[in-house]
Amino acid sequence: MQLLNGNEVSKQIRSTIRTEVEKLTQNGQRVPHLAAILVGEDGASQTYVAAKAKDCAEVGFESTVIRLDAGISEQELLAQIESINHNPLIDGLIVQLPLPSHINTQTVTQAIDWRKDVDGFHPMNVGLMFKGLPCYLPATPMGVVLLLEHYQIDCTGKHCVVVGRSDIVGKPMSALMLQKNATVTVCHSKTQNIEAVIRSADIVIAAVGIPEYIKPNMVKQGAVVVDVGITRVADATAKSGFRLKGDVAFEPVAQQTSWITPVPGGVGPMTRVGLLLNTLRAAQQHQNKAAH
Ligand code: NAP
């Protein structure tokens, strides 16, 4: 068994991003600028947004966090988005999900200018992705593909089983694996004989959100296993009061795999660089356009 080490690979990609930022500065151009809108006080969302701002600072990007009260109306939120859409000094915009229940997530996602949609959630980017055209890919599936590419995992003709069909992970993941010439099966909560389906996979990508869902009896000998899942499980012995658990029972499953991602240190850091890569690309495109 060998580790698909997201910490290591993301470190290398961050270093490349820093070099690209230096090039922009040397050419007298602006550094990339990411804006993040955070609505309400959700603890996990606050942590994610703070991590994104820290990531930006580390590679030399500018970032702006716009904190809005949980009671803000949808109209007020849309007005904020519109103002950022028209701000030439901001390259990328993300609205941290989940949003309070009185705000329609689809309306908000679609209000973001797709050329600034560095989360890759806008239907325009989703459509471009499914057609295999240049677009902003959602960060997590992009991160998984970058990880597999780094370790030269050959996907051609392999049976890839994606467990989970969410808009942000499972569905785009299946499209990207199809583009890598894998034969793709997508499983979900209604899939029959799911254990047998997963056991037939050469590559398993788990994005379920149930800690240790994938057990050794569900994994073929020599399979590649990618664990997207991150669940906070209460643990009084941990300083934070919780521990992060993946969707895969790591210890027993790892023994059967050829390659496996750890949690933490696998897909998580790759997701973070995915957002940075999209923001860099947005800045390069906006500034090239402005120069012509
Ligand atoms: P989600 O929207 O809750 O989707 C979960 C998917 O799993 C759904 O399609 C659901 O099927 C399926 N599912 C649930 N129970 C199942 C079962 N018993 N058997 C088979 N399939 C089942 O979650 P998500 O946003 O895709 O995230 C999945 C996990 O990845 C979560 O732990 C999340 O925290 C993590 N995540 C990690 C990163 C990262 O950076 N590492 C990024 C994003 C998400 P139905 O559609 O039929 O309900």
GROMACS .gro file of C-alpha atoms and ligand atoms in nm:
model
  340
    1MET     CA    1   0.000   0.000   0.000
    2GLN     CA    2   0.121   0.350  -0.083
    3LEU     CA    3  -0.018   0.683   0.030
    4LEU     CA    4  -0.170   0.939  -0.204
    5ASN     CA    5  -0.020   1.221   0.000
    6GLY     CA    6  -0.231   1.534  -0.048
    7ASN     CA    7  -0.020   1.734   0.197
    8GLU     CA    8   0.293   1.674  -0.005
    9VAL     CA    9   0.139   1.726  -0.350
   10SER     CA   10  -0.052   2.039  -0.245
   11LYS     CA   11   0.272   2.185  -0.106
   12GLN     CA   12   0.436   2.148  -0.446
   13ILE     CA   13   0.137   2.305  -0.623
   14ARG     CA   14   0.134   2.598  -0.377
   15SER     CA   15   0.496   2.662  -0.457
   16THR     CA   16   0.414   2.675  -0.831
   17ILE     CA   17   0.127   2.915  -0.758
   18ARG     CA   18   0.361   3.144  -0.558
   19THR     CA   19   0.598   3.154  -0.855
   20GLU     CA   20   0.311   3.251  -1.086
   21VAL     CA   21   0.208   3.530  -0.847
   22GLU     CA   22   0.565   3.661  -0.847
   23LYS     CA   23   0.555   3.666  -1.228
   24LEU     CA   24   0.236   3.875  -1.222
   25THR     CA   25   0.397   4.121  -0.981
   26GLN     CA   26   0.715   4.141  -1.190
   27ASN     CA   27   0.501   4.223  -1.495
   28GLY     CA   28   0.342   4.510  -1.300
   29GLN     CA   29   0.010   4.327  -1.270
   30ARG     CA   30  -0.216   4.286  -0.968
   31VAL     CA   31  -0.198   3.981  -0.744
   32PRO     CA   32  -0.507   3.755  -0.763
   33HIS     CA   33  -0.791   3.867  -0.536
   34LEU     CA   34  -1.050   3.627  -0.391
   35ALA     CA   35  -1.366   3.750  -0.219
   36ALA     CA   36  -1.557   3.520   0.014
   37ILE     CA   37  -1.906   3.591   0.144
   38LEU     CA   38  -1.994   3.431   0.476
   39VAL     CA   39  -2.356   3.451   0.591
   40GLY     CA   40  -2.424   3.378   0.958
   41GLU     CA   41  -2.215   3.226   1.234
   42ASP     CA   42  -2.191   2.856   1.145
   43GLY     CA   43  -1.875   2.727   1.316
   44ALA     CA   44  -1.754   2.495   1.038
   45SER     CA   45  -1.820   2.762   0.772
   46GLN     CA   46  -1.621   3.019   0.972
   47THR     CA   47  -1.331   2.774   0.996
   48TYR     CA   48  -1.341   2.700   0.620
   49VAL     CA   49  -1.351   3.069   0.523
   50ALA     CA   50  -1.066   3.153   0.763
   51ALA     CA   51  -0.861   2.868   0.612
   52LYS     CA   52  -0.927   2.997   0.260
   53ALA     CA   53  -0.814   3.349   0.358
   54LYS     CA   54  -0.499   3.203   0.518
   55ASP     CA   55  -0.427   2.995   0.206
   56CYS     CA   56  -0.458   3.310  -0.006
   57ALA     CA   57  -0.213   3.502   0.212
   58GLU     CA   58   0.034   3.216   0.202
   59VAL     CA   59   0.058   3.214  -0.179
   60GLY     CA   60   0.054   3.595  -0.208
   61PHE     CA   61  -0.311   3.648  -0.307
   62GLU     CA   62  -0.527   3.924  -0.170
   63SER     CA   63  -0.850   3.813  -0.006
   64THR     CA   64  -1.157   3.986   0.130
   65VAL     CA   65  -1.406   3.820   0.364
   66ILE     CA   66  -1.750   3.978   0.367
   67ARG     CA   67  -1.938   3.873   0.681
   68LEU     CA   68  -2.314   3.914   0.664
   69ASP     CA   69  -2.574   3.871   0.933
   70ALA     CA   70  -2.770   3.541   0.925
   71GLY     CA   71  -3.090   3.746   0.893
   72ILE     CA   72  -2.985   3.922   0.570
   73SER     CA   73  -3.250   3.905   0.298
   74GLU     CA   74  -3.187   3.721  -0.028
   75GLN     CA   75  -3.219   4.054  -0.213
   76GLU     CA   76  -2.948   4.214   0.002
   77LEU     CA   77  -2.718   3.918  -0.056
   78LEU     CA   78  -2.780   3.931  -0.431
   79ALA     CA   79  -2.697   4.303  -0.427
   80GLN     CA   80  -2.361   4.228  -0.261
   81ILE     CA   81  -2.287   3.964  -0.524
   82GLU     CA   82  -2.381   4.202  -0.804
   83SER     CA   83  -2.146   4.464  -0.666
   84ILE     CA   84  -1.856   4.214  -0.659
   85ASN     CA   85  -1.945   4.090  -1.007
   86HIS     CA   86  -1.878   4.445  -1.130
   87ASN     CA   87  -1.568   4.510  -0.920
   88PRO     CA   88  -1.270   4.493  -1.160
   89LEU     CA   89  -1.029   4.445  -0.868
   90ILE     CA   90  -1.183   4.112  -0.760
   91ASP     CA   91  -1.106   3.801  -0.967
   92GLY     CA   92  -1.291   3.526  -0.783
   93LEU     CA   93  -1.603   3.513  -0.565
   94ILE     CA   94  -1.723   3.233  -0.341
   95VAL     CA   95  -2.032   3.224  -0.123
   96GLN     CA   96  -1.973   2.981   0.161
   97LEU     CA   97  -2.240   2.711   0.185
   98PRO     CA   98  -2.470   2.619   0.352
   99LEU     CA   99  -2.678   2.935   0.346
  100PRO     CA  100  -2.961   3.007   0.596
  101SER     CA  101  -3.281   2.828   0.493
  102HIS     CA  102  -3.466   3.147   0.386
  103ILE     CA  103  -3.209   3.201   0.108
  104ASN     CA  104  -3.229   2.996  -0.213
  105THR     CA  105  -2.885   2.845  -0.278
  106GLN     CA  106  -2.952   2.793  -0.651
  107THR     CA  107  -3.052   3.158  -0.698
  108VAL     CA  108  -2.735   3.271  -0.521
  109THR     CA  109  -2.508   3.031  -0.714
  110GLN     CA  110  -2.652   3.153  -1.042
  111ALA     CA  111  -2.615   3.520  -0.946
  112ILE     CA  112  -2.236   3.494  -0.937
  113ASP     CA  113  -2.073   3.598  -1.264
  114TRP     CA  114  -1.958   3.260  -1.400
  115ARG     CA  115  -1.625   3.419  -1.500
  116LYS     CA  116  -1.563   3.481  -1.127
  117ASP     CA  117  -1.719   3.153  -1.013
  118VAL     CA  118  -1.399   2.992  -0.880
  119ASP     CA  119  -1.603   2.729  -0.691
  120GLY     CA  120  -1.724   2.601  -1.029
  121PHE     CA  121  -2.086   2.572  -0.910
  122HIS     CA  122  -2.253   2.800  -1.169
  123PRO     CA  123  -2.454   2.605  -1.432
  124MET     CA  124  -2.236   2.760  -1.706
  125ASN     CA  125  -1.922   2.610  -1.553
  126VAL     CA  126  -2.102   2.281  -1.483
  127GLY     CA  127  -2.210   2.261  -1.848
  128LEU     CA  128  -1.862   2.344  -1.976
  129MET     CA  129  -1.716   2.081  -1.743
  130PHE     CA  130  -1.952   1.809  -1.869
  131LYS     CA  131  -1.852   1.897  -2.226
  132GLY     CA  132  -1.484   1.881  -2.131
  133LEU     CA  133  -1.433   2.249  -2.222
  134PRO     CA  134  -1.217   2.502  -2.031
  135CYS     CA  135  -1.398   2.613  -1.715
  136TYR     CA  136  -1.362   2.647  -1.341
  137LEU     CA  137  -1.378   2.292  -1.207
  138PRO     CA  138  -1.520   2.234  -0.858
  139ALA     CA  139  -1.222   2.223  -0.625
  140THR     CA  140  -1.268   1.879  -0.467
  141PRO     CA  141  -1.305   1.667  -0.782
  142MET     CA  142  -1.029   1.874  -0.944
  143GLY     CA  143  -0.806   1.806  -0.643
  144VAL     CA  144  -0.871   1.432  -0.668
  145VAL     CA  145  -0.778   1.429  -1.037
  146LEU     CA  146  -0.459   1.628  -0.968
  147LEU     CA  147  -0.366   1.379  -0.696
  148LEU     CA  148  -0.423   1.078  -0.923
  149GLU     CA  149  -0.225   1.247  -1.201
  150HIS     CA  150   0.063   1.331  -0.969
  151TYR     CA  151   0.103   0.963  -0.876
  152GLN     CA  152   0.049   0.858  -1.240
  153ILE     CA  153  -0.248   0.640  -1.153
  154ASP     CA  154  -0.368   0.510  -1.487
  155CYS     CA  155  -0.747   0.544  -1.508
  156THR     CA  156  -0.789   0.431  -1.869
  157GLY     CA  157  -1.034   0.143  -1.896
  158LYS     CA  158  -1.045   0.105  -1.516
  159HIS     CA  159  -1.374   0.060  -1.337
  160CYS     CA  160  -1.419   0.364  -1.113
  161VAL     CA  161  -1.700   0.355  -0.858
  162VAL     CA  162  -1.795   0.695  -0.719
  163VAL     CA  163  -2.002   0.662  -0.402
  164GLY     CA  164  -2.216   0.975  -0.365
  165ARG     CA  165  -2.394   1.190  -0.625
  166SER     CA  166  -2.389   1.541  -0.480
  167ASP     CA  167  -2.361   1.841  -0.712
  168ILE     CA  168  -2.029   1.947  -0.561
  169VAL     CA  169  -1.848   1.611  -0.537
  170GLY     CA  170  -2.007   1.292  -0.673
  171LYS     CA  171  -2.158   1.416  -1.001
  172PRO     CA  172  -1.862   1.628  -1.117
  173MET     CA  173  -1.622   1.356  -0.999
  174SER     CA  174  -1.795   1.104  -1.225
  175ALA     CA  175  -1.770   1.342  -1.523
  176LEU     CA  176  -1.398   1.400  -1.466
  177MET     CA  177  -1.325   1.028  -1.430
  178LEU     CA  178  -1.512   0.967  -1.755
  179GLN     CA  179  -1.283   1.224  -1.917
  180LYS     CA  180  -0.989   1.022  -1.777
  181ASN     CA  181  -1.127   0.727  -1.979
  182ALA     CA  182  -1.242   0.532  -1.675
  183THR     CA  183  -1.560   0.324  -1.690
  184VAL     CA  184  -1.767   0.500  -1.427
  185THR     CA  185  -2.043   0.379  -1.195
  186VAL     CA  186  -2.209   0.623  -0.956
  187CYS     CA  187  -2.366   0.481  -0.639
  188HIS     CA  188  -2.599   0.651  -0.392
  189SER     CA  189  -2.836   0.577  -0.109
  190LYS     CA  190  -3.080   0.391  -0.337
  191THR     CA  191  -2.820   0.169  -0.510
  192GLN     CA  192  -2.896  -0.202  -0.480
  193ASN     CA  193  -2.619  -0.450  -0.395
  194ILE     CA  194  -2.392  -0.155  -0.329
  195GLU     CA  195  -2.125  -0.362  -0.155
  196ALA     CA  196  -2.083  -0.587  -0.460
  197VAL     CA  197  -2.070  -0.285  -0.691
  198ILE     CA  198  -1.798  -0.118  -0.483
  199ARG     CA  199  -1.609  -0.449  -0.460
  200SER     CA  200  -1.592  -0.462  -0.841
  201ALA     CA  201  -1.407  -0.127  -0.857
  202ASP     CA  202  -1.045  -0.075  -0.956
  203ILE     CA  203  -1.078   0.281  -0.823
  204VAL     CA  204  -1.318   0.370  -0.538
  205ILE     CA  205  -1.396   0.735  -0.471
  206ALA     CA  206  -1.599   0.769  -0.151
  207ALA     CA  207  -1.799   1.089  -0.098
  208VAL     CA  208  -2.078   0.976   0.132
  209GLY     CA  209  -2.029   1.162   0.459
  210ILE     CA  210  -2.065   0.851   0.678
  211PRO     CA  211  -1.754   0.781   0.889
  212GLU     CA  212  -1.585   0.448   0.803
  213TYR     CA  213  -1.862   0.354   0.560
  214ILE     CA  214  -1.619   0.164   0.333
  215LYS     CA  215  -1.515  -0.159   0.505
  216PRO     CA  216  -1.247  -0.408   0.394
  217ASN     CA  217  -1.504  -0.656   0.259
  218MET     CA  218  -1.617  -0.388   0.010
  219VAL     CA  219  -1.275  -0.333  -0.149
  220LYS     CA  220  -1.104  -0.546  -0.413
  221GLN     CA  221  -0.742  -0.647  -0.350
  222GLY     CA  222  -0.511  -0.389  -0.513
  223ALA     CA  223  -0.777  -0.122  -0.562
  224VAL     CA  224  -0.703   0.252  -0.546
  225VAL     CA  225  -0.915   0.415  -0.273
  226VAL     CA  226  -0.980   0.789  -0.255
  227ASP     CA  227  -1.155   0.909   0.059
  228VAL     CA  228  -1.330   1.244   0.014
  229GLY     CA  229  -1.534   1.219   0.333
  230ILE     CA  230  -1.466   1.444   0.629
  231THR     CA  231  -1.692   1.414   0.932
  232ARG     CA  232  -1.628   1.573   1.270
  233VAL     CA  233  -1.668   1.301   1.532
  234ALA     CA  234  -1.680   1.406   1.898
  235ASP     CA  235  -1.365   1.305   2.086
  236ALA     CA  236  -1.308   1.430   2.439
  237THR     CA  237  -0.935   1.339   2.420
  238ALA     CA  238  -0.877   1.577   2.125
  239LYS     CA  239  -0.792   1.942   2.200
  240SER     CA  240  -1.063   2.066   1.962
  241GLY     CA  241  -1.319   1.824   2.111
  242PHE     CA  242  -1.356   1.639   1.781
  243ARG     CA  243  -1.160   1.423   1.540
  244LEU     CA  244  -1.188   1.415   1.160
  245LYS     CA  245  -1.305   1.084   1.016
  246GLY     CA  246  -1.312   0.981   0.654
  247ASP     CA  247  -1.564   0.760   0.475
  248VAL     CA  248  -1.313   0.473   0.471
  249ALA     CA  249  -1.211   0.250   0.764
  250PHE     CA  250  -0.849   0.338   0.693
  251GLU     CA  251  -0.646   0.081   0.887
  252PRO     CA  252  -0.817  -0.240   0.771
  253VAL     CA  253  -0.893  -0.115   0.418
  254ALA     CA  254  -0.542   0.021   0.353
  255GLN     CA  255  -0.390  -0.327   0.372
  256GLN     CA  256  -0.589  -0.431   0.064
  257THR     CA  257  -0.522  -0.128  -0.152
  258SER     CA  258  -0.245  -0.036  -0.394
  259TRP     CA  259  -0.294   0.335  -0.316
  260ILE     CA  260  -0.507   0.515  -0.058
  261THR     CA  261  -0.563   0.871   0.066
  262PRO     CA  262  -0.534   0.939   0.440
  263VAL     CA  263  -0.782   1.160   0.630
  264PRO     CA  264  -0.667   1.420   0.710
  265GLY     CA  265  -0.388   1.489   0.461
  266GLY     CA  266  -0.544   1.344   0.146
  267VAL     CA  267  -0.823   1.513  -0.050
  268GLY     CA  268  -0.868   1.806   0.195
  269PRO     CA  269  -0.544   1.992   0.111
  270MET     CA  270  -0.597   1.917  -0.259
  271THR     CA  271  -0.939   2.084  -0.243
  272ARG     CA  272  -0.776   2.392  -0.093
  273VAL     CA  273  -0.522   2.421  -0.375
  274GLY     CA  274  -0.800   2.361  -0.628
  275LEU     CA  275  -0.960   2.689  -0.521
  276LEU     CA  276  -0.625   2.868  -0.536
  277LEU     CA  277  -0.558   2.736  -0.888
  278ASN     CA  278  -0.899   2.857  -1.006
  279THR     CA  279  -0.841   3.200  -0.852
  280LEU     CA  280  -0.499   3.228  -1.015
  281ARG     CA  281  -0.650   3.135  -1.350
  282ALA     CA  282  -0.931   3.387  -1.305
  283ALA     CA  283  -0.678   3.663  -1.232
  284GLN     CA  284  -0.463   3.571  -1.531
  285GLN     CA  285  -0.767   3.571  -1.759
  286HIS     CA  286  -0.912   3.897  -1.627
  287GLN     CA  287  -0.579   4.075  -1.655
  288ASN     CA  288  -0.503   3.940  -2.002
  289LYS     CA  289  -0.846   4.056  -2.115
  290ALA     CA  290  -0.793   4.399  -1.960
  291ALA     CA  291  -0.458   4.427  -2.142
  292HIS     CA  292  -0.616   4.365  -2.488
  293NAP     P1  293  -2.384   1.507   0.042
  293NAP     O1  294  -2.432   1.621  -0.039
  293NAP     O2  295  -2.446   1.480   0.174
  293NAP     O3  296  -2.397   1.375  -0.047
  293NAP     C1  297  -2.374   1.249   0.007
  293NAP     C2  298  -2.402   1.145  -0.099
  293NAP     O4  299  -2.384   1.016  -0.039
  293NAP     C3  300  -2.544   1.149  -0.154
  293NAP     O5  301  -2.543   1.136  -0.294
  293NAP     C4  302  -2.613   1.029  -0.087
  293NAP     O6  303  -2.707   0.963  -0.170
  293NAP     C5  304  -2.494   0.935  -0.067
  293NAP     N1  305  -2.523   0.844   0.044
  293NAP     C6  306  -2.567   0.876   0.168
  293NAP     N2  307  -2.582   0.765   0.242
  293NAP     C7  308  -2.548   0.663   0.162
  293NAP     C8  309  -2.542   0.523   0.180
  293NAP     N3  310  -2.578   0.465   0.297
  293NAP     N4  311  -2.499   0.446   0.078
  293NAP     C9  312  -2.465   0.503  -0.039
  293NAP     N5  313  -2.466   0.634  -0.063
  293NAP    C10  314  -2.509   0.712   0.037
  293NAP     O7  315  -2.229   1.518   0.070
  293NAP     P2  316  -2.109   1.585  -0.016
  293NAP     O8  317  -2.118   1.732  -0.009
  293NAP     O9  318  -2.098   1.517  -0.148
  293NAP    O10  319  -1.986   1.540   0.076
  293NAP    C11  320  -1.956   1.404   0.099
  293NAP    C12  321  -1.848   1.396   0.204
  293NAP    O11  322  -1.732   1.460   0.155
  293NAP    C13  323  -1.880   1.468   0.336
  293NAP    O12  324  -1.817   1.400   0.442
  293NAP    C14  325  -1.813   1.603   0.319
  293NAP    O13  326  -1.779   1.664   0.442
  293NAP    C15  327  -1.690   1.563   0.243
  293NAP     N6  328  -1.628   1.668   0.163
  293NAP    C16  329  -1.494   1.678   0.174
  293NAP    C17  330  -1.427   1.771   0.098
  293NAP    C18  331  -1.279   1.779   0.107
  293NAP    O14  332  -1.222   1.880   0.079
  293NAP     N7  333  -1.214   1.668   0.144
  293NAP    C19  334  -1.497   1.857   0.014
  293NAP    C20  335  -1.636   1.842   0.002
  293NAP    C21  336  -1.701   1.747   0.079
  293NAP     P3  337  -2.848   1.031  -0.212
  293NAP    O15  338  -2.814   1.128  -0.319
  293NAP    O16  339  -2.928   0.915  -0.261
  293NAP    O17  340  -2.902   1.097  -0.089
   0.00000   0.00000   0.00000
